[in-house]
Short mmCIF file of C-alpha atoms (C1' of nucleotides) in Angstrom, two decimals:
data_model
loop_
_atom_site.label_atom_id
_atom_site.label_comp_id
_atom_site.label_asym_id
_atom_site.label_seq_id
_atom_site.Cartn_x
_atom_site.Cartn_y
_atom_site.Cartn_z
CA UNK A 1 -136.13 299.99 -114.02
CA UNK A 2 -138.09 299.47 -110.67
CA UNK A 3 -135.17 300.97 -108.34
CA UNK A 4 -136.69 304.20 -108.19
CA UNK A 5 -133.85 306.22 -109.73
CA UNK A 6 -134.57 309.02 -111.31
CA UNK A 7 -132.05 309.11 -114.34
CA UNK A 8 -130.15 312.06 -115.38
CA UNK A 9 -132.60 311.82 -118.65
CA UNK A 10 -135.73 312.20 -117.38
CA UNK A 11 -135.26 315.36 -115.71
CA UNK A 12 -137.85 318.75 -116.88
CA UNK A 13 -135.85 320.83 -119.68
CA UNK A 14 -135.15 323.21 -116.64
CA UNK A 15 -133.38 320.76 -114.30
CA UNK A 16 -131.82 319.78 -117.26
CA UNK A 17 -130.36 322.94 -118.42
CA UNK A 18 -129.07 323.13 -114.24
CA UNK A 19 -127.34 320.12 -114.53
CA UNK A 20 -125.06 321.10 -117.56
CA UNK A 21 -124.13 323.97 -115.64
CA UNK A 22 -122.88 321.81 -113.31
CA UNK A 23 -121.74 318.91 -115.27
CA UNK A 24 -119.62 321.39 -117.63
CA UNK A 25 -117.39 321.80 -114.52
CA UNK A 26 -115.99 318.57 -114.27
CA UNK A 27 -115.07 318.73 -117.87
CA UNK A 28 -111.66 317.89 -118.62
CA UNK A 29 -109.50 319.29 -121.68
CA UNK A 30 -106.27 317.73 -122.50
CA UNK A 31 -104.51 316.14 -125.04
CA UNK A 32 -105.33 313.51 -126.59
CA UNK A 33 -102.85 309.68 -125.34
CA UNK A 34 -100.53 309.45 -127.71
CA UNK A 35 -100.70 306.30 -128.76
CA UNK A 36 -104.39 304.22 -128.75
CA UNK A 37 -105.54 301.05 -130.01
CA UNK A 38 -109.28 301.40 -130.79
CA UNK A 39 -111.41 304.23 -131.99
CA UNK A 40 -115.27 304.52 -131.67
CA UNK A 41 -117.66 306.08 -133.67
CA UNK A 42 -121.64 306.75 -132.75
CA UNK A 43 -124.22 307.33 -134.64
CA UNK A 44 -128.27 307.80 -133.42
CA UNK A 45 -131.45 306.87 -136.26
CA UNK A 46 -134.37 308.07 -135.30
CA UNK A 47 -137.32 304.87 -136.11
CA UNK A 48 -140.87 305.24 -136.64
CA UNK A 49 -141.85 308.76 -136.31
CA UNK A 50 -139.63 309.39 -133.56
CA UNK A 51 -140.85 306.74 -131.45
CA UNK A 52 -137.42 304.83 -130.89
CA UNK A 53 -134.17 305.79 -131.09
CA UNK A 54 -131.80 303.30 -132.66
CA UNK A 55 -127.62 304.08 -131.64
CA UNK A 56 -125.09 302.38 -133.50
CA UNK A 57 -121.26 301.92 -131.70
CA UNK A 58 -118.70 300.88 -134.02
CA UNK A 59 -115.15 300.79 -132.93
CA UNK A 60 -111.96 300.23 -135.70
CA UNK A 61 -108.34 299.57 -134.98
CA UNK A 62 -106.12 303.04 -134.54
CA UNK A 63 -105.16 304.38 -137.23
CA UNK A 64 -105.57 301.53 -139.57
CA UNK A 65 -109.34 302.01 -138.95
CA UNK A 66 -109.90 298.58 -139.85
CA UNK A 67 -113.38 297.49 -138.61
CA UNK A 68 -113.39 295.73 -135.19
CA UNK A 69 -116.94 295.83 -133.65
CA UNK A 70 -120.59 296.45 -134.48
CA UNK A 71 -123.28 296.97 -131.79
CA UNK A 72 -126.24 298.67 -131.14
CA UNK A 73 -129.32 299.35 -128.81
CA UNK A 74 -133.22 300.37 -129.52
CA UNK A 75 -134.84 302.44 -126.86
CA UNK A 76 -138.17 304.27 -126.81
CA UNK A 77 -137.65 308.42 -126.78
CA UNK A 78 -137.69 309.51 -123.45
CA UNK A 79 -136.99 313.52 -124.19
CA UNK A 80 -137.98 315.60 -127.01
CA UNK A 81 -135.37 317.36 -129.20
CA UNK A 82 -134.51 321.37 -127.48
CA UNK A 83 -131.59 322.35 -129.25
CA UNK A 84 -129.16 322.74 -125.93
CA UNK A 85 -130.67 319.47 -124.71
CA UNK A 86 -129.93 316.75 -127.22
CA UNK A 87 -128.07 314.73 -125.25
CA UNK A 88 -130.61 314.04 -122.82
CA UNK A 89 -132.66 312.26 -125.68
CA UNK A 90 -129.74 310.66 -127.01
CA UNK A 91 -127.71 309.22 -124.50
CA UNK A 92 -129.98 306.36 -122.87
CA UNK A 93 -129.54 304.32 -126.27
CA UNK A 94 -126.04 305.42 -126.79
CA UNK A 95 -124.99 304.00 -123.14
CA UNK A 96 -127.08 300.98 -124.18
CA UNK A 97 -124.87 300.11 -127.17
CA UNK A 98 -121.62 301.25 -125.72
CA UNK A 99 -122.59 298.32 -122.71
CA UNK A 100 -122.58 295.89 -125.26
CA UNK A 101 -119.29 296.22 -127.03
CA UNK A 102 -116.49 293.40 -125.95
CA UNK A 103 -113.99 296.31 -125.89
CA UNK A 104 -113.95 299.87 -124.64
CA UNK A 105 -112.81 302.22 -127.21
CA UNK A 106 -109.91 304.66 -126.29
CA UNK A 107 -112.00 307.68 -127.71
CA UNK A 108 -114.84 308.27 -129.49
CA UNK A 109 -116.07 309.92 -131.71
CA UNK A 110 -119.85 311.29 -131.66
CA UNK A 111 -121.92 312.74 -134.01
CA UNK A 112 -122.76 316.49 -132.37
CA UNK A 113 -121.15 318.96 -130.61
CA UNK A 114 -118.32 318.34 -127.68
CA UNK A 115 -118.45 321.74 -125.63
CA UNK A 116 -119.16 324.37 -129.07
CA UNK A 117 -122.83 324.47 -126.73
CA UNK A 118 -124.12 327.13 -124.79
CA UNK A 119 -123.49 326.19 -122.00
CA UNK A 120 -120.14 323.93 -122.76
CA UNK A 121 -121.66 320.67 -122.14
CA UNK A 122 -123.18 319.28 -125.41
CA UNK A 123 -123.70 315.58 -126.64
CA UNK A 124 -120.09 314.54 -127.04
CA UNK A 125 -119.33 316.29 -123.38
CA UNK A 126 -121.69 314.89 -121.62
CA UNK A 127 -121.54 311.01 -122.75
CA UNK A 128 -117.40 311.62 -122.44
CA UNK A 129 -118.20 312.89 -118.98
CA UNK A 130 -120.73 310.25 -118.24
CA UNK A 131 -118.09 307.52 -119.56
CA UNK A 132 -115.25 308.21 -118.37
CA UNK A 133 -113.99 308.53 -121.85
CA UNK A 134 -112.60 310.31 -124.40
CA UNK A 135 -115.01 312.15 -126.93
CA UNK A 136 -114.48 314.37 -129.81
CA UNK A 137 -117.83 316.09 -130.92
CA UNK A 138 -118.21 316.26 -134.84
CA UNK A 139 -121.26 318.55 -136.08
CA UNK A 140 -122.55 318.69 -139.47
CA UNK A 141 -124.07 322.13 -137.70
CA UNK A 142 -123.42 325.14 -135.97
CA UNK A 143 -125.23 325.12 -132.78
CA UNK A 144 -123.71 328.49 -131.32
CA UNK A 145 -120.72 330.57 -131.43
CA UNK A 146 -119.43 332.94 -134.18
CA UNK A 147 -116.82 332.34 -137.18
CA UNK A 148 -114.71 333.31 -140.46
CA UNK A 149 -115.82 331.48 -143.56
CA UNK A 150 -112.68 329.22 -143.28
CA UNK A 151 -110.50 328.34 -146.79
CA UNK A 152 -112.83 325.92 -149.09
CA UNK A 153 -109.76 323.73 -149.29
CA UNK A 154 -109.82 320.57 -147.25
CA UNK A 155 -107.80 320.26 -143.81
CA UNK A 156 -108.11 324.33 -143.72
CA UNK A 157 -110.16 325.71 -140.45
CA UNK A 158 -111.17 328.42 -138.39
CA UNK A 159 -111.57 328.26 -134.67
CA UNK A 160 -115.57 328.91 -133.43
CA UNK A 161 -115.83 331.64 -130.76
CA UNK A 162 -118.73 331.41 -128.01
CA UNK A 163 -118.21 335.01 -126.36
CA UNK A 164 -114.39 335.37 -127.04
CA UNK A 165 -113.17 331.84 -125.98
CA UNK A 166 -112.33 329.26 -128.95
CA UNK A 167 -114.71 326.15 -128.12
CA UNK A 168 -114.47 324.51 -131.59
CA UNK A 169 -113.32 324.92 -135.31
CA UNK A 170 -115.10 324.98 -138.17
CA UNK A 171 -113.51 322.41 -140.60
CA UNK A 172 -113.80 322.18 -144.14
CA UNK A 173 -113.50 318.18 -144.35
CA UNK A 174 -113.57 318.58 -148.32
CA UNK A 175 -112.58 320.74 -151.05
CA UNK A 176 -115.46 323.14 -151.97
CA UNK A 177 -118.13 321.26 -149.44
CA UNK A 178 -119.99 322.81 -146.17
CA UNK A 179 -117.72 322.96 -143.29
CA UNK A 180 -118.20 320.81 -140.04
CA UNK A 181 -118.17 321.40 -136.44
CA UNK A 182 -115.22 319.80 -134.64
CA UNK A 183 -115.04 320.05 -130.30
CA UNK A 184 -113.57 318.67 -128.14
CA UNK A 185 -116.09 316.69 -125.46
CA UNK A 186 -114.20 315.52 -122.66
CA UNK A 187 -110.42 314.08 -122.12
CA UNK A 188 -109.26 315.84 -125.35
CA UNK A 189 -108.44 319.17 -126.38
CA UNK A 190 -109.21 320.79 -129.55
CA UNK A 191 -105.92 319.90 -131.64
CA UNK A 192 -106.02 316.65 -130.88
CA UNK A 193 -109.80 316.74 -131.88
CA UNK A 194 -108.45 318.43 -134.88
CA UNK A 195 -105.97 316.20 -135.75
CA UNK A 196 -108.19 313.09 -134.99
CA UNK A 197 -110.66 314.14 -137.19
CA UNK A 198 -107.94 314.73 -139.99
CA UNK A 199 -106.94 311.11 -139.59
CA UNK A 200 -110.51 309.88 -140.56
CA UNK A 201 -111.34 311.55 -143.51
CA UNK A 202 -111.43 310.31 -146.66
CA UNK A 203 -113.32 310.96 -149.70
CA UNK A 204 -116.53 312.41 -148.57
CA UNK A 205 -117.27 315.15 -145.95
CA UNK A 206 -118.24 313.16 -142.71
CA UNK A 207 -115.10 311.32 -141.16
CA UNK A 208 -115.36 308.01 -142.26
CA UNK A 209 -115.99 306.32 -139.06
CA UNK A 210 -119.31 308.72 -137.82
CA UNK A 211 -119.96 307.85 -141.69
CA UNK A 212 -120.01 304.30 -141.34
CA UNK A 213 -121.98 304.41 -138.30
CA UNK A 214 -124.51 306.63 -139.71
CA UNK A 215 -124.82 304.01 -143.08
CA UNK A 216 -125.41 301.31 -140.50
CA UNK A 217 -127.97 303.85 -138.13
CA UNK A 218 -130.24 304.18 -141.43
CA UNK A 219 -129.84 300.08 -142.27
CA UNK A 220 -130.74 299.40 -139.30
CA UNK A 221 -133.88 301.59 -138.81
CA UNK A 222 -135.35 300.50 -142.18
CA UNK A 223 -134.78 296.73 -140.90
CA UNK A 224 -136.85 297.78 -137.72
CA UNK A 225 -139.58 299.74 -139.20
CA UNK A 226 -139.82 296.47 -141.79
CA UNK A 227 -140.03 293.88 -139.06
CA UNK A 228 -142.29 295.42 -136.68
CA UNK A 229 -145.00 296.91 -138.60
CA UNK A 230 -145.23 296.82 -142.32
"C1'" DG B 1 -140.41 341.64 -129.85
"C1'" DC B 2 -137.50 339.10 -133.62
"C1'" DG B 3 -134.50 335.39 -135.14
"C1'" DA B 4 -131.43 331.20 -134.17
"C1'" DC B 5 -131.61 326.69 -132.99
"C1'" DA B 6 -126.62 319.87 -132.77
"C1'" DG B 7 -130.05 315.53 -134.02
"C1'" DA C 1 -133.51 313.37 -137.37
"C1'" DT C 2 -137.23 312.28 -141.15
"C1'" DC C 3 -140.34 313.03 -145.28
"C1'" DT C 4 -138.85 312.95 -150.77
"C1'" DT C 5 -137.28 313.61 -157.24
"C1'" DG C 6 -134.88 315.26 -159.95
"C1'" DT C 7 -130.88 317.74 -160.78
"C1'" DC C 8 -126.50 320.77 -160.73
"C1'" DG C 9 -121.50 320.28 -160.27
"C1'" DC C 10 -116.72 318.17 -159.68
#
DNA sequence: GCGACAG
DNA sequence: ATCTTGTCGC
């Protein structure tokens, strides 16, 4: 903390928005390995007021998705929410957590959107990019970009155009529920993120996995705001 | 100038 | 995200 370096999350909204421009570059998109052992899943609760951020990293066995590892991190917020700019107030816990798992996933999944941003460099982008990792970016909302209403009929979708390029799909996860947002971060492309996502589903709209991390997110900040004030 | 706007 | 009660629908 004392070593003077000025982390990529403490930067002014402006010098923020100049390094995604620059960042986006080096993203790569490609298909999904084939075969994998060990899916993540992320997950941010915000505690307090919006005074700490607590991340949850989960990882399961691929595909089983049997449950392997449970970590997490508190850290205080150290960038207010800019839609464009989330990751730059959610990644500092997020690396925290992922530090602390025994084993590195083979992707992950995170809860916001892979390169459906502006400026092709949102949340699931930039903490791919920044782990040398595969990320698939899974949004309960649009962010930008225009669509179709796609089928009400789960597995249907419709890709998400920002200008006239296809950075995302809109996927209905359920029958007759509210589409999500499905990009690809970094390392994947967007039928694998597709498919991927298919794989997790199950009986409510959120892939399980970002679903199980978010149940744990919420535990977790209740526990927190219990133990420290209260 | 008027909306839109991940978590 | 978080603050919150009952309520409509499969």
């Amino acid at each position: 903390m004392s070593d003077g370096i000025r982390h990529s999350w403490d930067l002014t909204p402006r010098e923020a928005i100049a390094l995604q421009r620059e960042l986006a570059g080096r993203v790569v998109l490609r298909a999904l390995p084939r075969n994998f052992r060990i899916l993540g899943a992320s997950d941010i609760g915000y505690v307090k007021a919006g005074e700490r951020l607590a991340a949850v990293m989960l990882t399961f066995s691929w595909p089983d998705l049997l449950p392997l590892e449970a970590v997490h991190a508190i850290c205080p917020v150290r960038f207010p929410y800019i839609p464009g700019l989330l990751s730059f107030r959610e990644i500092p816990p997020l690396i925290e957590a992922f530090e602390q798992l025994k084993k590195r996933p083979d992707v992950l999944l995170c809860d916001g959107q892979g390169i459906a941003h502006p400026r092709k460099f949102g949340l699931a982008a930039h903490l791919g990019l920044y782990l040398g990792l595969p990320t698939i970016g899974c949004a309960k909302k649009r962010l930008c970009g225009i669509h179709a209403s796609p089928p009400n009929k789960k597995g249907c979708s419709v890709p998400l155009y920002l200008d006239r390029e296809a950075v995302g799909s809109v996927y209905c996860s359920r029958d007759n529920v509210k589409p999500i947002f499905v990009s690809p971060g970094h390392l994947c492309d967007q039928k694998s993120a597709e498919r991927l996502v298919a794989r997790c589903l199950g009986r409510y709209r959120i892939p399980e996995p970002l679903r199980q991390a978010h149940l744990l997110a919420t535990k977790l900040r209740l526990e927190i705001s219990i133990s420290s004030n209260g």
